[in-house]
mmCIF file of C-alpha atoms in Angstrom:
data_model
loop_
_atom_site.group_PDB
_atom_site.id
_atom_site.type_symbol
_atom_site.label_atom_id
_atom_site.label_comp_id
_atom_site.label_asym_id
_atom_site.label_seq_id
_atom_site.Cartn_x
_atom_site.Cartn_y
_atom_site.Cartn_z
ATOM 1 C CA MET W 1 46.654 62.203 5.389
ATOM 2 C CA ILE W 2 44.214 62.269 8.344
ATOM 3 C CA ALA W 3 41.878 64.330 6.070
ATOM 4 C CA GLU W 4 42.341 61.529 3.232
ATOM 5 C CA LYS W 5 41.553 59.042 5.752
ATOM 6 C CA PHE W 6 38.252 60.526 7.147
ATOM 7 C CA ARG W 7 36.727 61.528 3.567
ATOM 8 C CA PRO W 8 33.147 60.545 3.482
ATOM 9 C CA PRO W 9 32.099 58.452 0.649
ATOM 10 C CA SER W 10 30.352 60.609 -2.360
ATOM 11 C CA ASN W 11 27.614 57.963 -3.045
ATOM 12 C CA GLY W 12 26.402 57.640 0.552
ATOM 13 C CA PRO W 13 27.385 55.741 3.647
ATOM 14 C CA SER W 14 29.009 52.333 3.508
ATOM 15 C CA TRP W 15 26.986 51.271 6.881
ATOM 16 C CA LEU W 16 23.022 51.636 6.839
ATOM 17 C CA VAL W 17 21.446 51.429 9.836
ATOM 18 C CA ILE W 18 17.253 51.822 9.542
ATOM 19 C CA GLN W 19 15.000 51.410 12.268
ATOM 20 C CA LEU W 20 11.846 50.083 10.937
ATOM 21 C CA LEU W 21 9.091 51.161 14.362
ATOM 22 C CA GLU W 22 9.439 52.015 17.680
ATOM 23 C CA ARG W 23 6.920 49.724 18.603
ATOM 24 C CA CYS W 24 8.098 46.021 20.050
ATOM 25 C CA ASN W 25 5.975 43.341 22.049
ATOM 26 C CA LEU W 26 8.558 42.707 25.311
ATOM 27 C CA ARG W 27 9.566 44.914 27.839
ATOM 28 C CA CYS W 28 12.614 43.999 28.638
ATOM 29 C CA ASN W 29 13.819 45.528 32.051
ATOM 30 C CA MET W 30 17.627 46.496 30.669
ATOM 31 C CA CYS W 31 15.996 48.028 27.759
ATOM 32 C CA TYR W 32 17.231 51.615 26.803
ATOM 33 C CA GLU W 33 13.754 52.215 24.969
ATOM 34 C CA TRP W 34 11.300 50.011 26.519
ATOM 35 C CA GLY W 35 13.108 48.922 30.077
ATOM 36 C CA GLU W 36 13.081 50.874 32.935
ATOM 37 C CA GLY W 37 13.424 54.208 32.301
ATOM 38 C CA GLY W 38 13.275 53.871 28.625
ATOM 39 C CA SER W 39 12.925 56.618 26.400
ATOM 40 C CA TYR W 40 9.685 55.701 24.873
ATOM 41 C CA LEU W 41 7.911 55.401 28.240
ATOM 42 C CA GLU W 42 6.643 58.294 27.203
ATOM 43 C CA LEU W 43 6.020 58.877 23.825
ATOM 44 C CA PRO W 44 2.721 59.984 23.434
ATOM 45 C CA GLN W 45 2.666 57.870 19.998
ATOM 46 C CA LEU W 46 5.217 55.650 18.451
ATOM 47 C CA ALA W 47 6.375 56.065 15.138
ATOM 48 C CA GLU W 48 6.704 53.809 12.111
ATOM 49 C CA LEU W 49 8.699 54.510 9.136
ATOM 50 C CA ASP W 50 6.637 54.691 6.069
ATOM 51 C CA GLU W 51 6.996 51.803 3.849
ATOM 52 C CA ASP W 52 7.391 53.715 0.422
ATOM 53 C CA LEU W 53 9.981 56.205 1.515
ATOM 54 C CA LEU W 54 11.617 53.367 3.180
ATOM 55 C CA LEU W 55 11.826 51.448 -0.251
ATOM 56 C CA ARG W 56 12.907 54.628 -2.046
ATOM 57 C CA THR W 57 15.633 55.621 0.245
ATOM 58 C CA LEU W 58 16.942 52.203 0.132
ATOM 59 C CA GLY W 59 16.895 52.338 -3.882
ATOM 60 C CA ASP W 60 18.763 55.691 -3.716
ATOM 61 C CA CYS W 61 21.474 53.558 -1.915
ATOM 62 C CA LEU W 62 21.785 50.598 -3.974
ATOM 63 C CA PRO W 63 24.472 51.615 -6.005
ATOM 64 C CA ALA W 64 26.918 51.798 -3.421
ATOM 65 C CA ARG W 65 26.104 48.098 -2.199
ATOM 66 C CA PRO W 66 26.017 49.387 1.688
ATOM 67 C CA TYR W 67 26.077 47.018 4.692
ATOM 68 C CA VAL W 68 22.356 47.258 5.796
ATOM 69 C CA GLU W 69 21.030 46.691 9.380
ATOM 70 C CA PHE W 70 17.301 47.257 10.639
ATOM 71 C CA PHE W 71 16.439 47.500 14.362
ATOM 72 C CA GLY W 72 13.271 48.693 16.182
ATOM 73 C CA GLY W 73 10.935 47.792 18.169
ATOM 74 C CA GLU W 74 11.151 44.669 16.777
ATOM 75 C CA PRO W 75 11.685 44.657 13.454
ATOM 76 C CA LEU W 76 9.607 41.267 12.620
ATOM 77 C CA LEU W 77 6.637 43.684 13.584
ATOM 78 C CA TYR W 78 6.953 46.171 10.698
ATOM 79 C CA LYS W 79 5.093 44.816 7.691
ATOM 80 C CA GLY W 80 7.012 46.247 4.782
ATOM 81 C CA ILE W 81 10.166 44.581 5.915
ATOM 82 C CA TRP W 82 9.773 41.308 3.310
ATOM 83 C CA LYS W 83 9.752 44.030 0.679
ATOM 84 C CA ALA W 84 12.890 45.744 1.790
ATOM 85 C CA MET W 85 14.725 42.463 2.069
ATOM 86 C CA ASP W 86 13.636 41.570 -1.229
ATOM 87 C CA LEU W 87 14.984 44.714 -2.458
ATOM 88 C CA LEU W 88 18.176 44.669 -0.519
ATOM 89 C CA ARG W 89 18.886 41.247 -1.888
ATOM 90 C CA SER W 90 18.107 42.080 -5.408
ATOM 91 C CA GLY W 91 20.873 44.569 -5.034
ATOM 92 C CA GLY W 92 23.196 42.638 -3.591
ATOM 93 C CA CYS W 93 23.568 44.145 -0.021
ATOM 94 C CA GLN W 94 24.025 42.519 3.287
ATOM 95 C CA LEU W 95 21.193 42.707 5.649
ATOM 96 C CA VAL W 96 21.798 42.202 9.370
ATOM 97 C CA PHE W 97 19.043 42.551 12.140
ATOM 98 C CA PRO W 98 17.864 41.456 15.555
ATOM 99 C CA THR W 99 14.925 40.183 17.111
ATOM 100 C CA ASN W 100 13.622 38.843 20.209
ATOM 101 C CA GLY W 101 12.642 35.790 18.602
ATOM 102 C CA THR W 102 9.294 35.600 20.021
ATOM 103 C CA THR W 103 7.871 35.156 16.160
ATOM 104 C CA LEU W 104 10.991 33.843 14.821
ATOM 105 C CA ARG W 105 9.054 30.019 14.262
ATOM 106 C CA SER W 106 6.205 31.893 12.538
ATOM 107 C CA HIS W 107 8.216 33.588 10.454
ATOM 108 C CA ALA W 108 10.834 30.773 9.424
ATOM 109 C CA ASP W 109 9.966 29.956 6.121
ATOM 110 C CA ARG W 110 9.725 32.960 4.742
ATOM 111 C CA LEU W 111 12.654 34.223 6.497
ATOM 112 C CA VAL W 112 14.527 31.596 4.722
ATOM 113 C CA THR W 113 13.200 32.328 1.529
ATOM 114 C CA SER W 114 13.813 36.304 2.057
ATOM 115 C CA SER W 115 17.509 35.115 3.251
ATOM 116 C CA PRO W 116 18.524 38.213 5.126
ATOM 117 C CA THR W 117 22.678 37.777 6.078
ATOM 118 C CA ARG W 118 22.260 37.197 9.661
ATOM 119 C CA LEU W 119 19.959 37.261 12.077
ATOM 120 C CA TRP W 120 20.969 38.094 16.060
ATOM 121 C CA VAL W 121 18.535 36.498 18.327
ATOM 122 C CA SER W 122 18.858 38.322 21.962
ATOM 123 C CA LEU W 123 18.999 35.641 24.670
ATOM 124 C CA ASP W 124 20.409 36.891 28.149
ATOM 125 C CA GLY W 125 21.057 33.347 29.742
ATOM 126 C CA PRO W 126 19.212 30.262 30.825
ATOM 127 C CA GLN W 127 15.682 30.205 31.102
ATOM 128 C CA GLU W 128 14.889 31.089 34.383
ATOM 129 C CA ILE W 129 17.431 34.310 34.052
ATOM 130 C CA ASN W 130 16.444 35.263 30.208
ATOM 131 C CA ASP W 131 12.526 35.139 31.099
ATOM 132 C CA ARG W 132 13.158 37.379 34.499
ATOM 133 C CA GLN W 133 14.903 39.924 32.364
ATOM 134 C CA ARG W 134 12.885 39.449 29.226
ATOM 135 C CA GLY W 135 9.117 38.221 29.796
ATOM 136 C CA ARG W 136 7.642 34.868 30.625
ATOM 137 C CA GLY W 137 7.896 32.114 27.989
ATOM 138 C CA VAL W 138 10.586 34.308 25.709
ATOM 139 C CA TYR W 139 13.106 31.848 26.221
ATOM 140 C CA GLU W 140 11.078 28.833 24.500
ATOM 141 C CA LYS W 141 9.619 30.953 22.185
ATOM 142 C CA ALA W 142 13.099 32.135 20.946
ATOM 143 C CA MET W 143 14.873 28.584 21.018
ATOM 144 C CA ARG W 144 11.815 27.152 18.956
ATOM 145 C CA GLY W 145 12.253 29.902 16.611
ATOM 146 C CA ILE W 146 15.924 29.211 16.082
ATOM 147 C CA GLU W 147 15.438 25.500 15.365
ATOM 148 C CA GLU W 148 12.562 26.159 12.929
ATOM 149 C CA VAL W 149 14.921 28.587 11.076
ATOM 150 C CA SER W 150 17.521 26.113 11.006
ATOM 151 C CA ARG W 151 15.450 23.099 9.915
ATOM 152 C CA GLN W 152 13.877 25.117 7.261
ATOM 153 C CA LYS W 153 17.552 26.031 6.162
ATOM 154 C CA ARG W 154 18.199 22.216 6.169
ATOM 155 C CA ARG W 155 15.406 21.697 3.965
ATOM 156 C CA THR W 156 15.574 23.936 1.193
ATOM 157 C CA GLY W 157 19.323 23.891 1.016
ATOM 158 C CA LEU W 158 19.796 27.390 1.439
ATOM 159 C CA ARG W 159 22.636 29.049 3.628
ATOM 160 C CA TYR W 160 20.991 32.045 4.963
ATOM 161 C CA PRO W 161 19.758 33.888 7.113
ATOM 162 C CA GLU W 162 23.331 32.916 9.594
ATOM 163 C CA LEU W 163 21.941 32.645 12.847
ATOM 164 C CA GLY W 164 23.755 34.548 16.122
ATOM 165 C CA ILE W 165 22.884 34.705 19.573
ATOM 166 C CA THR W 166 23.499 37.914 21.481
ATOM 167 C CA PHE W 167 23.942 37.872 25.097
ATOM 168 C CA LEU W 168 23.657 41.051 26.978
ATOM 169 C CA VAL W 169 25.760 40.825 30.208
ATOM 170 C CA THR W 170 24.397 42.212 32.806
ATOM 171 C CA PRO W 171 25.146 41.739 36.938
ATOM 172 C CA ASP W 172 22.091 39.805 37.081
ATOM 173 C CA ASN W 173 23.140 37.246 34.563
ATOM 174 C CA TYR W 174 27.155 37.236 33.830
ATOM 175 C CA LEU W 175 27.634 34.130 35.971
ATOM 176 C CA THR W 176 25.318 31.972 33.653
ATOM 177 C CA ILE W 177 27.226 32.783 30.154
ATOM 178 C CA GLU W 178 29.185 29.627 30.515
ATOM 179 C CA GLU W 179 26.216 27.634 31.348
ATOM 180 C CA PHE W 180 24.208 29.023 28.733
ATOM 181 C CA PHE W 181 26.050 28.472 25.962
ATOM 182 C CA SER W 182 27.206 24.874 26.917
ATOM 183 C CA ASN W 183 23.183 23.913 26.681
ATOM 184 C CA VAL W 184 23.129 25.766 23.387
ATOM 185 C CA ASP W 185 23.246 23.489 20.537
ATOM 186 C CA LEU W 186 26.053 25.544 18.644
ATOM 187 C CA SER W 187 25.048 23.503 15.097
ATOM 188 C CA HIS W 188 22.612 26.043 14.518
ATOM 189 C CA LEU W 189 24.913 29.082 15.240
ATOM 190 C CA GLY W 190 27.431 30.797 12.691
ATOM 191 C CA ALA W 191 27.844 33.674 15.254
ATOM 192 C CA VAL W 192 27.544 34.411 19.058
ATOM 193 C CA SER W 193 28.363 38.070 20.717
ATOM 194 C CA VAL W 194 29.049 38.736 24.151
ATOM 195 C CA GLU W 195 28.619 42.381 24.985
ATOM 196 C CA LEU W 196 28.751 44.055 28.227
ATOM 197 C CA GLN W 197 25.987 46.130 29.035
ATOM 198 C CA SER W 198 25.936 49.946 27.361
ATOM 199 C CA TYR W 199 25.642 52.938 29.890
ATOM 200 C CA ALA W 200 26.868 56.236 30.762
ATOM 201 C CA THR W 201 27.284 57.999 33.869
ATOM 202 C CA PRO W 202 25.541 61.452 35.041
ATOM 203 C CA GLU W 203 28.618 63.161 34.433
ATOM 204 C CA MET W 204 29.007 61.892 30.652
ATOM 205 C CA HIS W 205 25.636 63.044 29.799
ATOM 206 C CA ARG W 206 25.534 66.580 31.274
ATOM 207 C CA HIS W 207 28.902 67.482 29.559
ATOM 208 C CA TYR W 208 27.071 65.940 26.379
ATOM 209 C CA SER W 209 24.153 67.690 26.592
ATOM 210 C CA LEU W 210 26.248 70.814 27.029
ATOM 211 C CA VAL W 211 28.110 70.296 23.819
ATOM 212 C CA ALA W 212 24.714 68.898 22.308
ATOM 213 C CA HIS W 213 23.098 72.776 23.414
ATOM 214 C CA GLU W 214 26.201 74.772 22.646
ATOM 215 C CA VAL W 215 27.253 73.689 19.441
ATOM 216 C CA PHE W 216 24.349 72.228 17.656
ATOM 217 C CA GLY W 217 21.559 74.004 19.443
ATOM 218 C CA VAL W 218 19.929 70.752 20.756
ATOM 219 C CA THR W 219 17.801 71.635 23.705
ATOM 220 C CA SER W 220 16.815 68.117 25.073
ATOM 221 C CA THR W 221 18.838 64.509 24.826
ATOM 222 C CA PRO W 222 16.445 61.867 25.937
ATOM 223 C CA HIS W 223 18.062 58.855 23.841
ATOM 224 C CA ALA W 224 21.243 59.624 25.928
ATOM 225 C CA ALA W 225 19.696 60.256 28.980
ATOM 226 C CA SER W 226 18.199 56.472 29.053
ATOM 227 C CA TYR W 227 21.581 55.355 29.131
ATOM 228 C CA VAL W 228 22.840 56.881 32.051
ATOM 229 C CA ARG W 229 23.390 54.663 34.792
ATOM 230 C CA ASN W 230 25.594 54.233 38.050
ATOM 231 C CA PRO W 231 28.242 52.311 37.869
ATOM 232 C CA GLU W 232 27.681 51.250 41.380
ATOM 233 C CA ILE W 233 25.394 48.561 39.671
ATOM 234 C CA PHE W 234 28.440 46.893 38.765
ATOM 235 C CA GLY W 235 30.629 47.233 42.019
ATOM 236 C CA GLY W 236 29.296 43.360 42.825
ATOM 237 C CA VAL W 237 30.727 41.724 39.741
ATOM 238 C CA ASP W 238 33.201 39.489 39.757
ATOM 239 C CA VAL W 239 35.514 40.560 36.868
ATOM 240 C CA ASP W 240 37.813 37.808 36.860
ATOM 241 C CA GLU W 241 34.993 35.107 36.994
ATOM 242 C CA LEU W 242 33.462 37.080 34.078
ATOM 243 C CA VAL W 243 36.452 37.236 31.951
ATOM 244 C CA ARG W 244 37.034 33.268 32.733
ATOM 245 C CA GLN W 245 33.639 32.831 31.482
ATOM 246 C CA MET W 246 33.833 35.201 28.506
ATOM 247 C CA LEU W 247 36.931 33.409 27.396
ATOM 248 C CA LYS W 248 35.418 30.119 27.891
ATOM 249 C CA VAL W 249 32.495 30.401 25.504
ATOM 250 C CA ARG W 250 35.475 31.875 22.951
ATOM 251 C CA GLN W 251 37.119 28.436 23.187
ATOM 252 C CA LEU W 252 33.865 26.719 22.906
ATOM 253 C CA CYS W 253 32.673 28.625 20.035
ATOM 254 C CA GLU W 254 36.089 28.047 18.115
ATOM 255 C CA ALA W 255 36.277 24.176 18.417
ATOM 256 C CA ASN W 256 32.436 24.290 16.896
ATOM 257 C CA ASP W 257 33.457 26.717 14.095
ATOM 258 C CA VAL W 258 31.111 29.389 15.410
ATOM 259 C CA ARG W 259 32.382 33.103 15.261
ATOM 260 C CA PHE W 260 32.882 35.419 18.367
ATOM 261 C CA TRP W 261 32.665 38.631 19.077
ATOM 262 C CA THR W 262 32.552 40.635 22.414
ATOM 263 C CA ARG W 263 32.057 44.349 23.241
ATOM 264 C CA PRO W 264 34.317 45.599 24.356
ATOM 265 C CA GLU W 265 36.744 43.297 22.112
ATOM 266 C CA THR W 266 39.694 42.996 24.655
ATOM 267 C CA VAL W 267 38.610 40.344 26.900
ATOM 268 C CA GLU W 268 41.110 40.814 30.151
ATOM 269 C CA THR W 269 40.522 41.866 33.631
ATOM 270 C CA THR W 270 41.960 45.067 33.362
ATOM 271 C CA THR W 271 39.758 46.073 30.242
ATOM 272 C CA VAL W 272 36.455 44.625 31.624
ATOM 273 C CA ALA W 273 37.109 46.322 35.103
ATOM 274 C CA ALA W 274 37.854 49.440 33.681
ATOM 275 C CA TYR W 275 34.666 49.539 31.258
ATOM 276 C CA LEU W 276 32.351 48.439 34.155
ATOM 277 C CA ALA W 277 33.791 51.187 36.579
ATOM 278 C CA ALA W 278 33.555 53.777 33.728
ATOM 279 C CA ASP W 279 37.191 54.290 33.977
ATOM 280 C CA TRP W 280 37.170 54.217 29.983
ATOM 281 C CA GLN W 281 41.250 56.034 29.661
ATOM 282 C CA LYS W 282 42.509 52.252 31.160
ATOM 283 C CA MET W 283 40.938 50.123 28.705
ATOM 284 C CA ASN W 284 42.829 48.633 26.458
ATOM 285 C CA ASP W 285 39.666 49.557 23.558
ATOM 286 C CA TYR W 286 40.223 52.953 24.372
ATOM 287 C CA HIS W 287 40.736 55.613 21.500
ATOM 288 C CA GLN W 288 40.056 58.929 20.666
ATOM 289 C CA ARG W 289 38.671 58.971 17.627
ATOM 290 C CA CYS W 290 35.729 57.624 15.748
ATOM 291 C CA ALA W 291 35.305 56.707 11.981
ATOM 292 C CA MET W 292 31.183 56.028 12.545
ATOM 293 C CA PRO W 293 30.520 59.876 10.715
ATOM 294 C CA TRP W 294 32.830 58.918 7.698
ATOM 295 C CA ARG W 295 31.021 55.956 7.345
ATOM 296 C CA TYR W 296 27.860 55.548 8.902
ATOM 297 C CA ALA W 297 24.093 56.752 8.628
ATOM 298 C CA GLU W 298 21.140 55.911 10.697
ATOM 299 C CA ILE W 299 17.305 56.870 10.413
ATOM 300 C CA SER W 300 15.073 56.640 12.931
ATOM 301 C CA ALA W 301 11.515 55.519 12.786
ATOM 302 C CA ARG W 302 10.544 59.135 12.661
ATOM 303 C CA GLY W 303 12.574 59.855 9.519
ATOM 304 C CA ALA W 304 15.612 61.760 11.524
ATOM 305 C CA VAL W 305 19.070 60.877 10.137
ATOM 306 C CA THR W 306 22.432 60.843 12.833
ATOM 307 C CA THR W 307 25.898 59.590 12.475
ATOM 308 C CA CYS W 308 25.434 57.390 15.239
ATOM 309 C CA HIS W 309 23.518 54.269 16.827
ATOM 310 C CA THR W 310 23.224 55.062 20.483
ATOM 311 C CA PHE W 311 23.200 58.758 21.380
ATOM 312 C CA TYR W 312 21.234 60.004 18.506
ATOM 313 C CA ASP W 313 19.770 63.247 20.053
ATOM 314 C CA ILE W 314 22.311 65.043 17.409
ATOM 315 C CA THR W 315 20.286 64.836 14.096
ATOM 316 C CA ILE W 316 21.473 65.684 10.925
ATOM 317 C CA GLY W 317 18.594 65.541 8.675
ATOM 318 C CA ASN W 318 15.127 64.247 8.055
ATOM 319 C CA ILE W 319 14.285 61.950 4.899
ATOM 320 C CA HIS W 320 10.663 63.243 5.213
ATOM 321 C CA GLU W 321 12.416 66.869 3.782
ATOM 322 C CA GLN W 322 15.189 65.607 1.787
ATOM 323 C CA SER W 323 17.141 62.706 0.753
ATOM 324 C CA LEU W 324 19.762 60.416 2.636
ATOM 325 C CA LEU W 325 21.920 61.307 -0.156
ATOM 326 C CA GLU W 326 21.650 64.984 0.122
ATOM 327 C CA ILE W 327 21.345 64.853 3.773
ATOM 328 C CA TRP W 328 24.833 62.797 4.108
ATOM 329 C CA GLN W 329 26.746 65.646 2.070
ATOM 330 C CA GLY W 330 24.815 68.454 3.817
ATOM 331 C CA GLU W 331 26.236 71.095 6.052
ATOM 332 C CA ARG W 332 24.658 69.940 9.524
ATOM 333 C CA ALA W 333 26.354 66.618 8.729
ATOM 334 C CA LYS W 334 29.998 68.290 7.765
ATOM 335 C CA GLN W 335 29.619 70.433 11.071
ATOM 336 C CA VAL W 336 29.461 66.872 13.222
ATOM 337 C CA ARG W 337 32.525 65.618 11.417
ATOM 338 C CA SER W 338 34.123 68.874 12.073
ATOM 339 C CA HIS W 339 33.714 68.452 15.327
ATOM 340 C CA LEU W 340 34.302 65.262 16.163
ATOM 341 C CA ARG W 341 37.466 65.047 13.899
ATOM 342 C CA LYS W 342 38.743 67.697 16.322
ATOM 343 C CA GLU W 343 37.296 65.408 19.483
ATOM 344 C CA LEU W 344 34.935 62.711 20.459
ATOM 345 C CA PHE W 345 31.536 63.969 22.834
ATOM 346 C CA ALA W 346 32.705 62.874 26.493
ATOM 347 C CA ILE W 347 29.686 60.122 26.160
ATOM 348 C CA CYS W 348 31.156 58.182 23.180
ATOM 349 C CA PRO W 349 32.877 55.021 25.179
ATOM 350 C CA SER W 350 29.667 54.247 26.372
ATOM 351 C CA CYS W 351 28.452 53.490 22.644
ATOM 352 C CA SER W 352 28.644 50.046 21.620
ATOM 353 C CA ARG W 353 29.447 51.477 18.087
ATOM 354 C CA TYR W 354 32.653 52.985 19.454
ATOM 355 C CA TYR W 355 34.078 49.255 19.974
ATOM 356 C CA SER W 356 32.545 48.171 16.375
ATOM 357 C CA LEU W 357 35.377 50.362 14.407
ATOM 358 C CA GLY W 358 37.794 51.343 16.270
ATOM 359 C CA GLY W 359 39.859 54.752 15.048
ATOM 360 C CA HIS W 360 39.526 53.309 11.570
ATOM 361 C CA PRO W 361 37.297 53.485 9.030
ATOM 362 C CA VAL W 362 37.197 50.116 7.980
ATOM 363 C CA GLY W 363 33.635 49.048 7.696
ATOM 364 C CA PRO W 364 31.426 46.824 9.279
ATOM 365 C CA GLN W 365 33.748 43.113 10.439
ATOM 366 C CA GLU W 366 32.091 40.814 8.796
#
C-alpha cells in the first residue's frame, strides 16, 4: 500500500516550482538568499534561467497540467515571465508566485491581462516595521501596487490574479500581526498566509551535511547553511500572545471571506512553542514522511533540479543536460526517494514545504 501511495506520476511532477532568476532589488534582513548570512551574498555571478529553455521545459510538462509556482530573487524582474504566463494559461495550468510588491503598480495592467492564479505579496507588518525589515518605501509601493491590481481587475471585470499577503513572523514583528491586518483593506485580498520563520539548528545542518556527503556525494550545503539560526533568537517571544494574534487574524479573514493559511498549520500554544524551540517532535504537525519527492520538482535559476524547496543542495539533475521528464524518472531521483521512503533528513521539519502536504501526497492545497 505504501509503495502504491508513494509512486511518482510517469508524466512528470504535479507540482512544479521554478526559480526564474537569483537577482532581487531588495535586501530584506531575514532573507535566506539576500539577507544577513544569505547564500547569494558571495556569488561571483548571478544566474537567470534561459527563456527558451524555460518555455521548452514548461511545454514538456503541459500535458500533465501541473500546479506551477515561480520564485526568485524577484520574479517580476525576469523579462520572460510574460511569455511563460501566456504559455501556462493556454495550457490550463494554475500559476502562483510571490513578489515583494515594489514593481506591482507598474505591471498591474499586464498582470491582470496575463491572469496568473495568485500573487503573494510579501509584507511583514505596519509601515515602520515592514520597512525596517525590507527597506525604506517598500510598504507604500506594495500597498499601492495591491490597490492598482485590484482597480484593474474591477475595470476589466477579470477575476485573476487573486491577491494574497504573506506575513513572515519574526521576533521583531510578531506583536503587530493583528494591528497590521486590522488596517489592511481585505476587500482587495483573496488569501492571507501567516508563516513562522523557517530555520534550522546548527546540529540539524551538521547531520544533513553528513548524509548529503556520505549518501549522495554532495560536498557543500550552502543553501541549508543559510537557514541556520539559534532557537534562542525566539526566546523573548510571548507565545500566548503570538497565538492569540494569529487566531484573531483567522477570525478576521473568515468574517471577510478571505482564505487563511498558517505555517505550521496548527495554531495553538504547544505546537507554536515547540516550533520556536526547535522541539519539533512535540508539534501537532510533526510527521515522519514527506510526499514532496513523489509529487514535486523544483528548478533553480542554474537549471539544477531538486525535490525540495528549502534545502536544495541535493540535486537530481540539470535541465541544461537532460529534459525535466528524463530527470524526474532518473536514477538520482530514485535514489533520493528511496532514502526518504526510509527516513527523512534531520533538517526536514525546518522546511516550509514539510508543512504544506504533511505525510500525504495530495497535491497543492488550493
